[in-house]
Coordinates of C-alpha atoms in Angstrom, one line a residue:
M1 CA 36.2 -92.0 73.5
Y2 CA 35.6 -90.3 70.2
F3 CA 38.4 -92.2 68.4
R4 CA 37.3 -95.4 70.1
L5 CA 33.8 -95.0 68.7
L6 CA 35.3 -94.1 65.3
G7 CA 37.4 -97.2 65.3
E8 CA 34.5 -99.5 66.2
S9 CA 32.4 -97.9 63.5
L10 CA 35.0 -98.5 60.9
R11 CA 35.4 -102.1 62.1
R12 CA 31.7 -102.9 61.5
G13 CA 29.8 -103.0 58.2
T14 CA 32.9 -103.7 56.2
R15 CA 31.0 -104.6 53.1
R16 CA 29.4 -101.2 52.5
K17 CA 32.6 -99.5 53.5
L18 CA 34.6 -101.5 51.0
L19 CA 32.0 -100.5 48.4
A20 CA 32.6 -96.8 49.2
V21 CA 36.4 -97.2 49.2
T22 CA 36.2 -99.0 45.8
A23 CA 34.0 -96.2 44.3
I24 CA 36.4 -93.6 45.5
A25 CA 39.5 -95.6 44.3
L26 CA 38.1 -96.0 40.8
G27 CA 37.3 -92.3 40.6
T28 CA 40.7 -91.2 41.8
L29 CA 42.4 -93.9 39.6
G30 CA 40.9 -92.4 36.5
A31 CA 41.7 -88.9 37.4
S32 CA 45.3 -89.7 38.5
A33 CA 46.0 -91.7 35.3
L34 CA 44.7 -88.9 33.1
A35 CA 46.6 -86.3 35.1
E36 CA 49.9 -88.3 34.7
V37 CA 49.3 -88.6 30.9
L38 CA 48.5 -84.9 30.7
L39 CA 51.7 -83.9 32.5
A40 CA 53.8 -86.1 30.2
S41 CA 52.0 -85.5 26.9
G42 CA 52.6 -81.8 26.5
D43 CA 56.4 -82.0 25.9
R44 CA 56.1 -85.1 23.8
L45 CA 53.3 -83.7 21.6
A46 CA 55.2 -80.4 21.2
A47 CA 58.2 -82.5 20.1
E48 CA 56.1 -84.5 17.6
L49 CA 54.7 -81.3 16.1
G50 CA 58.2 -80.0 15.9
T51 CA 58.9 -82.6 13.2
Y52 CA 56.9 -80.4 10.9
G53 CA 59.5 -77.7 11.0
A54 CA 61.2 -75.1 13.2
N55 CA 59.0 -72.9 15.4
L56 CA 61.5 -70.0 15.6
E57 CA 63.6 -68.2 13.0
V58 CA 66.6 -65.9 13.6
V59 CA 67.3 -63.3 10.8
A60 CA 69.7 -60.5 10.5
A61 CA 68.6 -57.4 12.4
A62 CA 68.0 -54.1 10.6
G63 CA 71.3 -52.5 9.8
A64 CA 73.3 -55.7 9.7
E65 CA 76.0 -56.0 7.2
G66 CA 75.0 -56.6 3.6
G67 CA 76.7 -58.3 0.6
A68 CA 76.0 -59.6 -2.8
V69 CA 73.0 -61.4 -1.4
S70 CA 71.1 -60.2 1.6
A71 CA 71.8 -58.9 5.1
R72 CA 74.0 -61.4 7.1
F73 CA 75.2 -62.1 10.6
A74 CA 77.9 -64.5 11.9
A75 CA 76.9 -68.1 12.6
S76 CA 79.3 -68.0 15.5
D77 CA 76.8 -65.6 17.2
L78 CA 74.5 -68.6 17.5
L79 CA 76.8 -69.8 20.3
Q80 CA 75.1 -67.2 22.5
L81 CA 72.0 -69.3 22.4
R82 CA 73.7 -71.6 24.9
K83 CA 73.8 -68.7 27.4
I84 CA 70.2 -67.6 27.6
F85 CA 67.8 -68.6 30.4
W86 CA 65.9 -71.1 28.1
R87 CA 69.0 -72.6 26.5
N88 CA 67.9 -76.2 27.5
N89 CA 64.6 -75.7 25.7
I90 CA 66.4 -75.2 22.4
V91 CA 66.5 -78.6 20.9
A92 CA 68.1 -77.9 17.5
V93 CA 69.6 -75.1 15.5
A94 CA 70.6 -74.8 11.8
P95 CA 72.2 -71.7 10.2
L96 CA 71.3 -71.2 6.6
V97 CA 72.6 -69.3 3.5
E98 CA 70.9 -69.9 0.2
V99 CA 72.0 -68.9 -3.3
R100 CA 70.9 -69.9 -6.8
V101 CA 73.7 -71.4 -8.8
R102 CA 74.2 -73.2 -12.1
M103 CA 74.9 -76.9 -11.5
A104 CA 76.2 -79.5 -13.9
N105 CA 77.1 -83.2 -13.7
L106 CA 80.6 -83.6 -15.1
A107 CA 80.2 -87.4 -15.4
A108 CA 77.2 -86.9 -17.6
G109 CA 79.1 -84.7 -20.0
Q110 CA 77.0 -81.6 -19.3
V111 CA 78.7 -78.2 -20.0
P112 CA 78.3 -75.2 -17.8
G113 CA 76.2 -73.4 -20.5
G114 CA 73.6 -76.2 -20.3
A115 CA 73.7 -76.5 -16.5
I116 CA 70.6 -76.5 -14.3
V117 CA 69.8 -73.5 -12.1
A118 CA 68.9 -74.7 -8.6
P119 CA 69.2 -73.4 -5.0
L120 CA 72.4 -74.2 -3.1
V121 CA 71.9 -74.3 0.6
G122 CA 74.8 -74.0 3.0
T123 CA 74.2 -75.2 6.5
W124 CA 75.5 -77.3 9.4
F125 CA 74.9 -81.0 9.4
D126 CA 76.4 -82.2 12.7
R127 CA 78.1 -79.4 14.5
S128 CA 79.0 -79.0 18.1
M129 CA 78.0 -75.8 19.8
D130 CA 79.4 -76.9 23.2
A131 CA 80.4 -80.0 24.9
D132 CA 76.8 -81.2 25.4
F133 CA 75.0 -79.9 22.3
R134 CA 75.4 -81.0 18.8
T135 CA 73.0 -79.8 16.1
G136 CA 72.4 -79.2 12.4
L137 CA 69.8 -79.3 9.7
P138 CA 68.8 -83.0 10.1
K139 CA 67.8 -82.3 13.7
V140 CA 65.7 -79.2 12.9
R141 CA 64.0 -80.8 9.9
T142 CA 63.5 -84.3 11.2
T143 CA 61.2 -85.3 8.3
L144 CA 64.1 -85.2 5.8
R145 CA 65.1 -88.7 4.7
I146 CA 68.7 -89.1 3.5
V147 CA 69.7 -92.0 1.2
G148 CA 73.4 -92.3 1.6
R149 CA 74.7 -89.8 4.1
W150 CA 74.8 -86.1 4.9
P151 CA 77.9 -84.1 3.9
A152 CA 80.7 -83.7 6.4
D153 CA 80.9 -80.1 7.8
E154 CA 84.7 -80.2 7.8
A155 CA 85.1 -81.3 4.2
D156 CA 86.3 -77.9 2.9
A157 CA 89.1 -79.0 0.6
Y158 CA 86.8 -81.0 -1.6
P159 CA 83.3 -80.4 -0.2
E160 CA 80.5 -82.8 -0.4
V161 CA 76.8 -82.3 -1.4
A162 CA 73.5 -84.0 -0.7
L163 CA 71.1 -83.5 -3.6
G164 CA 67.3 -83.3 -3.5
R165 CA 65.7 -86.4 -5.1
R166 CA 64.2 -84.5 -8.0
L167 CA 67.3 -82.4 -8.6
A168 CA 69.4 -85.5 -8.6
A169 CA 67.1 -87.0 -11.2
R170 CA 67.4 -83.9 -13.4
L171 CA 71.2 -84.0 -13.1
N172 CA 71.3 -87.7 -13.5
A173 CA 73.7 -87.7 -10.5
K174 CA 74.4 -90.6 -8.2
E175 CA 76.5 -91.1 -5.1
G176 CA 80.3 -90.7 -5.9
M177 CA 79.8 -88.4 -8.9
N178 CA 81.1 -84.9 -9.1
I179 CA 78.9 -81.8 -9.5
R180 CA 80.1 -78.4 -10.7
A181 CA 78.4 -75.3 -9.3
E182 CA 78.9 -71.9 -10.8
L183 CA 78.0 -68.4 -9.7
G184 CA 79.3 -65.0 -11.0
G185 CA 82.3 -66.5 -12.7
R186 CA 83.3 -68.6 -9.7
S187 CA 83.0 -72.3 -9.6
A188 CA 83.4 -75.2 -7.2
L189 CA 83.3 -79.0 -7.4
F190 CA 81.2 -81.1 -5.0
R191 CA 81.2 -84.9 -4.5
V192 CA 77.6 -86.3 -4.2
V193 CA 77.3 -88.3 -1.0
G194 CA 73.5 -88.5 -0.5
R195 CA 70.0 -87.9 -1.8
V196 CA 67.4 -86.0 0.2
E197 CA 63.8 -87.2 0.1
S198 CA 61.1 -85.1 1.8
G199 CA 58.2 -84.6 -0.6
G200 CA 58.7 -80.8 -0.3
E201 CA 60.9 -78.1 -1.7
E202 CA 64.1 -79.7 -0.3
E203 CA 63.9 -82.2 -3.2
E204 CA 64.9 -79.4 -5.6
Q205 CA 67.8 -78.1 -3.5
A206 CA 71.4 -79.0 -3.0
F207 CA 72.9 -79.0 0.6
V208 CA 76.5 -78.3 1.2
P209 CA 78.7 -77.2 4.2
L210 CA 78.2 -73.6 5.2
A211 CA 81.8 -72.5 4.5
A212 CA 81.6 -74.0 1.0
A213 CA 78.5 -72.1 0.1
N214 CA 79.9 -68.8 1.4
R215 CA 83.1 -69.3 -0.5
L216 CA 81.1 -69.7 -3.8
A217 CA 78.5 -67.0 -3.1
A218 CA 80.4 -64.1 -1.7
P219 CA 84.2 -64.0 -2.0
G220 CA 85.9 -61.9 0.6
V221 CA 83.0 -62.3 3.1
P222 CA 83.8 -64.3 6.3
L223 CA 82.9 -68.0 5.7
D224 CA 80.5 -68.2 8.7
R225 CA 78.1 -65.5 7.5
I226 CA 74.5 -66.6 7.3
T227 CA 71.2 -65.0 6.3
R228 CA 69.0 -66.8 8.8
A229 CA 68.9 -69.7 11.2
E230 CA 66.1 -72.1 12.0
L231 CA 65.4 -73.2 15.6
F232 CA 63.2 -75.8 17.2
A233 CA 62.5 -75.1 20.9
M234 CA 60.2 -76.7 23.4
T235 CA 57.7 -74.0 24.2
T236 CA 54.6 -73.4 26.3
P237 CA 51.4 -72.6 24.3
E238 CA 50.8 -68.9 24.3
A239 CA 47.6 -66.9 23.8
S240 CA 47.6 -65.0 20.5
N241 CA 46.3 -61.8 22.2
R242 CA 49.1 -61.6 24.7
K243 CA 50.0 -58.2 26.1
D244 CA 53.0 -56.3 24.7
P245 CA 55.9 -56.8 27.1
A246 CA 56.5 -53.0 27.1
R247 CA 53.1 -52.6 28.7
M248 CA 53.4 -55.3 31.3
T249 CA 53.7 -54.6 35.0
A250 CA 56.9 -55.8 36.7
A251 CA 55.2 -58.9 38.0
E252 CA 53.6 -59.7 34.6
Y253 CA 57.0 -59.2 32.9
D254 CA 58.8 -61.5 35.3
A255 CA 56.1 -64.2 34.8
W256 CA 56.2 -63.9 31.0
Y257 CA 60.1 -63.8 30.9
C258 CA 60.4 -66.9 33.1
T259 CA 57.8 -69.0 31.1
A260 CA 58.9 -70.8 28.0
Y261 CA 56.5 -68.9 25.7
P262 CA 57.7 -68.6 22.0
S263 CA 57.7 -64.8 22.4
S264 CA 59.8 -64.8 25.6
I265 CA 62.4 -67.2 24.1
A266 CA 62.5 -65.0 20.9
H267 CA 62.9 -61.9 23.1
Q268 CA 65.9 -63.5 25.0
I269 CA 67.5 -64.6 21.7
G270 CA 67.3 -60.9 20.5
E271 CA 68.9 -59.8 23.7
A272 CA 71.7 -62.4 23.3
I273 CA 72.4 -61.7 19.6
P274 CA 72.1 -57.9 18.9
S275 CA 73.0 -58.5 15.3
A276 CA 69.9 -60.6 14.7
E277 CA 66.3 -60.8 15.7
A278 CA 64.2 -63.9 16.4
R279 CA 60.8 -64.4 14.8
I280 CA 58.0 -66.9 15.7
V281 CA 56.9 -69.3 13.0
R282 CA 53.2 -68.9 13.7
G283 CA 52.0 -71.9 11.8
I284 CA 53.8 -74.4 14.1
T285 CA 53.3 -72.6 17.4
E286 CA 49.6 -71.9 16.8
A287 CA 49.0 -75.6 15.7
T288 CA 50.9 -76.7 18.9
A289 CA 48.8 -74.5 21.1
E290 CA 45.5 -75.5 19.5
V291 CA 46.2 -79.3 19.6
L292 CA 47.5 -79.2 23.2
G293 CA 44.5 -77.1 24.3
R294 CA 42.1 -79.6 22.8
L295 CA 44.0 -82.6 24.2
R296 CA 44.0 -81.0 27.7
A297 CA 40.2 -80.3 27.5
V298 CA 39.5 -83.9 26.5
L299 CA 41.6 -85.3 29.3
V300 CA 40.1 -82.9 31.9
A301 CA 36.6 -83.8 30.8
L302 CA 37.4 -87.5 31.1
A303 CA 38.9 -86.9 34.6
L304 CA 35.8 -85.1 35.7
V305 CA 33.6 -87.9 34.4
A306 CA 35.7 -90.4 36.4
L307 CA 35.4 -88.3 39.5
L308 CA 31.6 -87.9 39.0
G309 CA 31.2 -91.6 38.7
G310 CA 33.3 -92.1 41.9
A311 CA 31.2 -89.5 43.7
V312 CA 27.9 -91.2 42.7
G313 CA 29.1 -94.6 43.9
A314 CA 30.5 -93.2 47.2
S315 CA 27.3 -91.2 47.8
A316 CA 25.2 -94.4 47.3
A317 CA 27.4 -96.4 49.7
M318 CA 27.3 -93.6 52.3
T319 CA 23.5 -93.3 52.0
A320 CA 23.0 -97.0 52.6
T321 CA 25.5 -96.8 55.6
V322 CA 23.7 -93.8 57.2
L323 CA 20.3 -95.3 56.7
E324 CA 21.4 -98.5 58.4
R325 CA 22.7 -96.5 61.3
R326 CA 19.8 -94.2 62.0
L327 CA 19.2 -95.8 65.4
E328 CA 22.8 -95.1 66.4
A329 CA 22.5 -91.4 65.1
G330 CA 19.2 -90.9 66.9
L331 CA 20.5 -92.4 70.1
L332 CA 23.6 -90.2 70.1
T333 CA 21.4 -87.1 69.5
A334 CA 18.9 -88.2 72.2
L335 CA 21.7 -88.6 74.7
G336 CA 22.7 -85.0 74.2
A337 CA 25.4 -85.1 71.6
P338 CA 25.3 -81.9 69.6
R339 CA 24.1 -82.4 66.0
R340 CA 27.3 -80.9 64.5
Q341 CA 29.3 -83.5 66.5
V342 CA 27.2 -86.3 65.1
V343 CA 27.7 -84.9 61.6
L344 CA 31.4 -84.6 62.2
F345 CA 31.5 -88.2 63.4
F346 CA 30.0 -89.6 60.2
L347 CA 32.1 -87.2 58.0
S348 CA 35.3 -88.3 59.8
E349 CA 34.5 -91.9 59.0
A350 CA 33.9 -90.9 55.4
A351 CA 37.1 -88.9 55.3
L352 CA 39.1 -91.9 56.5
L353 CA 37.5 -94.1 53.8
G354 CA 38.3 -91.4 51.3
L355 CA 42.0 -91.3 52.2
V356 CA 42.2 -95.0 51.8
G357 CA 40.4 -95.0 48.5
G358 CA 42.5 -92.0 47.3
L359 CA 45.7 -93.9 48.2
L360 CA 44.7 -97.0 46.4
G361 CA 43.3 -95.1 43.4
G362 CA 46.4 -92.9 43.2
A363 CA 48.8 -95.8 43.2
G364 CA 46.7 -97.6 40.6
G365 CA 46.5 -94.4 38.6
L366 CA 50.3 -94.1 38.3
L367 CA 50.4 -97.6 36.8
A368 CA 47.4 -97.0 34.6
G369 CA 48.8 -93.6 33.4
R370 CA 52.0 -95.3 32.1
W371 CA 49.9 -98.0 30.3
V372 CA 47.5 -95.5 28.7
G373 CA 50.3 -93.2 27.7
S374 CA 52.4 -95.8 26.0
G375 CA 49.6 -97.9 24.6
A376 CA 47.1 -95.4 23.4
L377 CA 49.1 -92.2 22.9
G378 CA 52.6 -93.4 22.3
V379 CA 53.9 -91.2 25.1
A380 CA 56.6 -92.4 27.4
V381 CA 55.1 -91.4 30.8
P382 CA 57.6 -91.0 33.6
W383 CA 56.7 -91.8 37.2
A384 CA 55.0 -88.9 38.9
P385 CA 54.8 -89.8 42.7
V386 CA 53.9 -86.1 43.4
L387 CA 50.4 -87.0 42.3
L388 CA 49.9 -89.5 45.1
P389 CA 49.3 -86.9 47.9
W390 CA 46.9 -85.1 45.6
A391 CA 45.0 -88.3 44.9
M392 CA 44.6 -88.9 48.6
L393 CA 43.4 -85.3 49.1
L394 CA 41.0 -85.7 46.2
G395 CA 39.7 -89.0 47.7
L396 CA 39.1 -87.3 51.0
L397 CA 37.2 -84.4 49.4
L398 CA 35.2 -86.8 47.3
A399 CA 34.1 -88.9 50.2
V400 CA 33.2 -85.9 52.4
V401 CA 31.2 -84.2 49.6
A402 CA 29.5 -87.5 48.8
G403 CA 28.6 -88.0 52.5
L404 CA 27.3 -84.6 53.2
L405 CA 23.8 -85.0 51.8
P406 CA 23.0 -88.4 53.2
V407 CA 24.2 -87.4 56.7
F408 CA 22.2 -84.2 56.8
R409 CA 19.1 -85.9 55.4
A410 CA 19.4 -88.6 58.0
L411 CA 19.8 -86.2 60.9
D412 CA 17.1 -83.8 59.7
R413 CA 14.6 -85.2 62.2
Y414 CA 13.9 -84.9 65.9
P415 CA 15.7 -87.6 67.9
A416 CA 12.4 -89.3 69.0
A417 CA 11.2 -89.5 65.4
M418 CA 14.5 -91.0 64.4
L419 CA 14.4 -93.6 67.2
K420 CA 10.8 -94.5 66.5
K421 CA 11.4 -95.0 62.8
A422 CA 14.6 -96.9 63.3
T423 CA 13.0 -99.3 65.7
A424 CA 9.7 -99.7 63.9

């Protein structure tokens, strides 16, 4: 009998019920769309901020071997990065060794004594670390623009060089010309294959394959030795006042270790490469955390506004519905139905309307989220069907909460008074 009465109640007064469903659907649509954008925008925004530079740096640990320059470790040790827990979060790696050399353009008739002193940077340009991962400096510093092409990593017999724009202008060097570099009585020839434009310090540097730089800088030292490496990793924003891992409980340590915080990734890198230690580049990580935090706050506030608007609309529709049905409520109470059962009857009807509104709003929100993400934020938003059940639950809660006050106010009278007022 209860379900029959509920079905008959839903069948009648469809106009006001459609109004309630529409209000709930609009509220859940806005919340679902913003939630979908929020889920997708974190990684995309972190990747965009990564274009400003690496967020992790690996340097030789204390006690590492030294040489004519500074402490070094083997670039081959970086292969261990593909074995750590967060290996798939590491997007790009670039080993680096930098020395200052005297450079001269042979085609321009410059002699070594009149050469220009400039930094020579040895690195990877397009190197495979395993079957599925290729990396190098252009992938770490994505703001670098190359006119021509980057040097080939394998060109050791007659290595190639990419000159910074300002350095190339000072040397009067163009593509195809030969550059001589000297350091400590040793010299090497490089063929210019590209010009680097960045607007930063890279425009005063020369970039060559790692082995070529080591051969010139420190004879007798293995050719894969590096002073540091730059990494860009997808990370989760981390509080600056986090607890020291040594003071964490076992549960706190497990949660920290299994979350892609910059500090936990750096810790795992140190475990994988004992000859080096990883440091966090605070400027990038703190900017990422701050921007993501503000974006999330804005999206959450907008979602709450959308839900509040849906709740107000649903409450107005439910109030009108209950007032229209005071006679029915008074009659049920007068015939002996417990007040809580009458309340449950009206709230069950509201819950069903909320489920329908949540389903419609959630489905519309998935479409709207993709449109908002691509159109307004430039974020490629993937489908997130997992949000649909949550939208239905949200719609149900929204309808029930919106219907509580009107139902209790309508039933806050004696049955006789309710019947008298309803029939007057």
